[in-house]
Amino acid sequence: MNMTEILKSAVERGASDIFVVAGLPLTYKVRGEQQRETADGAFTPEKTEAFAAEIYRLAAREPHCLNGSATDDDFSFSLSGTGRFRVNLFRQRGSIAAVVRVIRFGLPTAEEAHIPPEVMRAAQMKKGIVLVTGSAGSGKSTTLACIINEINRTRTGHILTLEDPVEYIHRHDKCIVSQREIGCDCPSYVAALRSALRDSPDVILLGEMRDKETMEVAMTAAETGQLLLSSLHTTGAANTIDRIIDVCPAGAQNQIRGQLAAVLRGVITQQLLPLAVGRGRCAATEILVGTDAVANLIREGKCYQIPSILQSGAALGMHSLNADLARLVSTGRITREAAERCATNKSDLKNYL
């Protein structure tokens, strides 16, 4: 198969990712499981390089990984009539490898993506920071895209997205939507955020809070009155808050606690699990709402008490990951075994069950 046929096959299969690695056959990731095309044989280093060259050609992009100017490269491109694709090319064991994320044309609705109403309440926020967290492949980008789409559909304003690379394409609706790609439209997240403060945004989507400087500028942006949505690769609200504080030097942590307490409006953690019956996956979530009680715990460095806030905050839409796992098991959506594999505290999950 040529590159175009491979991409079309991935969309038809419902694959989330395509893997091209020397020594292995072409591999699709479908509903969390690998499907290897063994009939075509394993890739050689020469074939993976040819694969990378074809991707660069389709994306109309300089072949940075092939001409020696870079050892890895991130970008996205669209294939007419098929879909949009996010590409990561990198070198491993001296050869080129690729992972291609499949992004279908059009934006999924919250119902199609099985995003609960409690999560979509983030679209009603007007200022502060809302974080969507979880491991790689847990659907963070899809959730953020659905929240942005809901804002775009229901109120006026200027939405500015800063992504590496741009995944979902948003059309102008009630809002003006500007989408900037890191490395193409701006050199870095920090530079893009600093520029964003002069672009009169009402909502900023920051693809990922990667480092201390990005986090500091993000909180400054939120303090000036915008709603800022972003993601982190953390599991659980308490771990997310601790991660943000811990990236700062000890002498600056009290300041960052105060800033975060003032601007945090919510933390959404999600994990994707296979359905108990049929094909597909559903999301288990943990939702923390930035109440005054939560702000006080952050200021005082008592994030270990957040689990008790999650248990008592059901009326505000809060719940822990284990509570949601137990709900999904009790309604027959997922198996008990799947819930136990995902649980942050197995004994706590057993109490819920």
PDB file of N, CA, C and O in Angstrom, residues 1 65 90 98 103 106 108 129 148 155 172 190 215 217 230 235 241 253 255 274 277 293 302 345:
ATOM      1  N   MET A   1       0.838  -1.201   0.000  1.00  0.00           N
ATOM      2  CA  MET A   1       0.000   0.000   0.000  1.00  0.00           C
ATOM      3  C   MET A   1       0.877   1.256   0.000  1.00  0.00           C
ATOM      4  O   MET A   1       1.930   1.278   0.647  1.00  0.00           O
ATOM      5  N   CYS A  65      13.831  15.608   9.237  1.00  0.00           N
ATOM      6  CA  CYS A  65      14.421  14.383   9.786  1.00  0.00           C
ATOM      7  C   CYS A  65      15.269  13.640   8.754  1.00  0.00           C
ATOM      8  O   CYS A  65      16.067  12.782   9.127  1.00  0.00           O
ATOM      9  N   PHE A  90      10.685  10.431  14.272  1.00  0.00           N
ATOM     10  CA  PHE A  90      11.841  10.445  15.171  1.00  0.00           C
ATOM     11  C   PHE A  90      12.821   9.349  14.762  1.00  0.00           C
ATOM     12  O   PHE A  90      12.482   8.441  14.012  1.00  0.00           O
ATOM     13  N   ALA A  98       7.891   6.433  12.794  1.00  0.00           N
ATOM     14  CA  ALA A  98       6.779   7.395  12.725  1.00  0.00           C
ATOM     15  C   ALA A  98       5.587   6.897  13.520  1.00  0.00           C
ATOM     16  O   ALA A  98       5.298   5.695  13.547  1.00  0.00           O
ATOM     17  N   ILE A 103      -7.009  12.104  12.990  1.00  0.00           N
ATOM     18  CA  ILE A 103      -7.998  13.083  13.444  1.00  0.00           C
ATOM     19  C   ILE A 103      -9.032  13.236  12.343  1.00  0.00           C
ATOM     20  O   ILE A 103      -8.728  13.762  11.273  1.00  0.00           O
ATOM     21  N   GLY A 106     -14.090  17.276  10.801  1.00  0.00           N
ATOM     22  CA  GLY A 106     -15.266  17.640  11.585  1.00  0.00           C
ATOM     23  C   GLY A 106     -15.004  17.461  13.061  1.00  0.00           C
ATOM     24  O   GLY A 106     -14.098  16.739  13.475  1.00  0.00           O
ATOM     25  N   PRO A 108     -16.257  16.213  16.749  1.00  0.00           N
ATOM     26  CA  PRO A 108     -17.244  15.340  17.383  1.00  0.00           C
ATOM     27  C   PRO A 108     -18.091  16.134  18.366  1.00  0.00           C
ATOM     28  O   PRO A 108     -17.620  17.106  18.964  1.00  0.00           O
ATOM     29  N   ILE A 129      -8.434  29.229  34.972  1.00  0.00           N
ATOM     30  CA  ILE A 129      -7.797  28.098  34.296  1.00  0.00           C
ATOM     31  C   ILE A 129      -8.618  26.834  34.518  1.00  0.00           C
ATOM     32  O   ILE A 129      -9.021  26.531  35.643  1.00  0.00           O
ATOM     33  N   ILE A 148     -14.173  23.866  23.327  1.00  0.00           N
ATOM     34  CA  ILE A 148     -13.980  25.042  22.466  1.00  0.00           C
ATOM     35  C   ILE A 148     -15.141  25.177  21.487  1.00  0.00           C
ATOM     36  O   ILE A 148     -15.655  26.284  21.245  1.00  0.00           O
ATOM     37  N   ARG A 155     -21.563  31.509  22.420  1.00  0.00           N
ATOM     38  CA  ARG A 155     -21.336  32.886  22.847  1.00  0.00           C
ATOM     39  C   ARG A 155     -20.332  33.579  21.921  1.00  0.00           C
ATOM     40  O   ARG A 155     -19.634  32.928  21.155  1.00  0.00           O
ATOM     41  N   HIS A 172     -15.109  29.686  12.146  1.00  0.00           N
ATOM     42  CA  HIS A 172     -15.702  30.854  12.812  1.00  0.00           C
ATOM     43  C   HIS A 172     -17.215  30.639  12.917  1.00  0.00           C
ATOM     44  O   HIS A 172     -17.881  30.337  11.943  1.00  0.00           O
ATOM     45  N   VAL A 190       5.679  29.800  25.069  1.00  0.00           N
ATOM     46  CA  VAL A 190       5.874  31.007  25.883  1.00  0.00           C
ATOM     47  C   VAL A 190       5.748  32.261  25.022  1.00  0.00           C
ATOM     48  O   VAL A 190       5.048  33.215  25.382  1.00  0.00           O
ATOM     49  N   MET A 215       3.938  27.525  32.441  1.00  0.00           N
ATOM     50  CA  MET A 215       2.938  27.576  33.503  1.00  0.00           C
ATOM     51  C   MET A 215       2.823  28.975  34.090  1.00  0.00           C
ATOM     52  O   MET A 215       1.720  29.471  34.355  1.00  0.00           O
ATOM     53  N   VAL A 217       3.551  31.925  32.654  1.00  0.00           N
ATOM     54  CA  VAL A 217       2.918  32.848  31.710  1.00  0.00           C
ATOM     55  C   VAL A 217       1.424  32.527  31.577  1.00  0.00           C
ATOM     56  O   VAL A 217       0.590  33.422  31.442  1.00  0.00           O
ATOM     57  N   SER A 230      -6.142  24.157  29.182  1.00  0.00           N
ATOM     58  CA  SER A 230      -4.884  23.502  28.839  1.00  0.00           C
ATOM     59  C   SER A 230      -4.897  22.058  29.317  1.00  0.00           C
ATOM     60  O   SER A 230      -5.868  21.591  29.928  1.00  0.00           O
ATOM     61  N   THR A 235      -2.392  12.313  36.384  1.00  0.00           N
ATOM     62  CA  THR A 235      -3.610  11.574  36.725  1.00  0.00           C
ATOM     63  C   THR A 235      -4.085  12.015  38.100  1.00  0.00           C
ATOM     64  O   THR A 235      -3.372  11.853  39.083  1.00  0.00           O
ATOM     65  N   ILE A 241      -2.189  19.456  40.670  1.00  0.00           N
ATOM     66  CA  ILE A 241      -1.830  20.667  41.416  1.00  0.00           C
ATOM     67  C   ILE A 241      -0.414  20.553  41.965  1.00  0.00           C
ATOM     68  O   ILE A 241       0.391  21.498  41.880  1.00  0.00           O
ATOM     69  N   GLN A 253       7.511  28.628  45.486  1.00  0.00           N
ATOM     70  CA  GLN A 253       6.307  27.791  45.547  1.00  0.00           C
ATOM     71  C   GLN A 253       5.148  28.453  46.271  1.00  0.00           C
ATOM     72  O   GLN A 253       3.987  28.223  45.910  1.00  0.00           O
ATOM     73  N   GLN A 255       4.414  31.595  46.141  1.00  0.00           N
ATOM     74  CA  GLN A 255       3.828  32.518  45.171  1.00  0.00           C
ATOM     75  C   GLN A 255       2.962  31.768  44.160  1.00  0.00           C
ATOM     76  O   GLN A 255       1.851  32.196  43.854  1.00  0.00           O
ATOM     77  N   PRO A 274     -12.039   0.077  27.699  1.00  0.00           N
ATOM     78  CA  PRO A 274     -12.866  -0.661  26.733  1.00  0.00           C
ATOM     79  C   PRO A 274     -14.246  -0.950  27.289  1.00  0.00           C
ATOM     80  O   PRO A 274     -14.422  -1.200  28.490  1.00  0.00           O
ATOM     81  N   VAL A 277     -19.357  -4.515  26.709  1.00  0.00           N
ATOM     82  CA  VAL A 277     -20.091  -5.193  25.638  1.00  0.00           C
ATOM     83  C   VAL A 277     -19.931  -4.380  24.356  1.00  0.00           C
ATOM     84  O   VAL A 277     -20.100  -3.158  24.360  1.00  0.00           O
ATOM     85  N   ALA A 293     -12.998  26.373  49.165  1.00  0.00           N
ATOM     86  CA  ALA A 293     -12.352  25.355  50.001  1.00  0.00           C
ATOM     87  C   ALA A 293     -11.126  24.778  49.302  1.00  0.00           C
ATOM     88  O   ALA A 293     -10.086  24.564  49.924  1.00  0.00           O
ATOM     89  N   LYS A 302      -2.122  21.774  51.309  1.00  0.00           N
ATOM     90  CA  LYS A 302      -2.797  20.578  51.845  1.00  0.00           C
ATOM     91  C   LYS A 302      -3.581  19.848  50.756  1.00  0.00           C
ATOM     92  O   LYS A 302      -4.728  19.455  50.933  1.00  0.00           O
ATOM     93  N   ASN A 345      -6.406   3.825  43.373  1.00  0.00           N
ATOM     94  CA  ASN A 345      -6.315   3.184  44.688  1.00  0.00           C
ATOM     95  C   ASN A 345      -7.293   2.015  44.693  1.00  0.00           C
ATOM     96  O   ASN A 345      -8.502   2.201  44.781  1.00  0.00           O
TER      97      ASN A 345
END
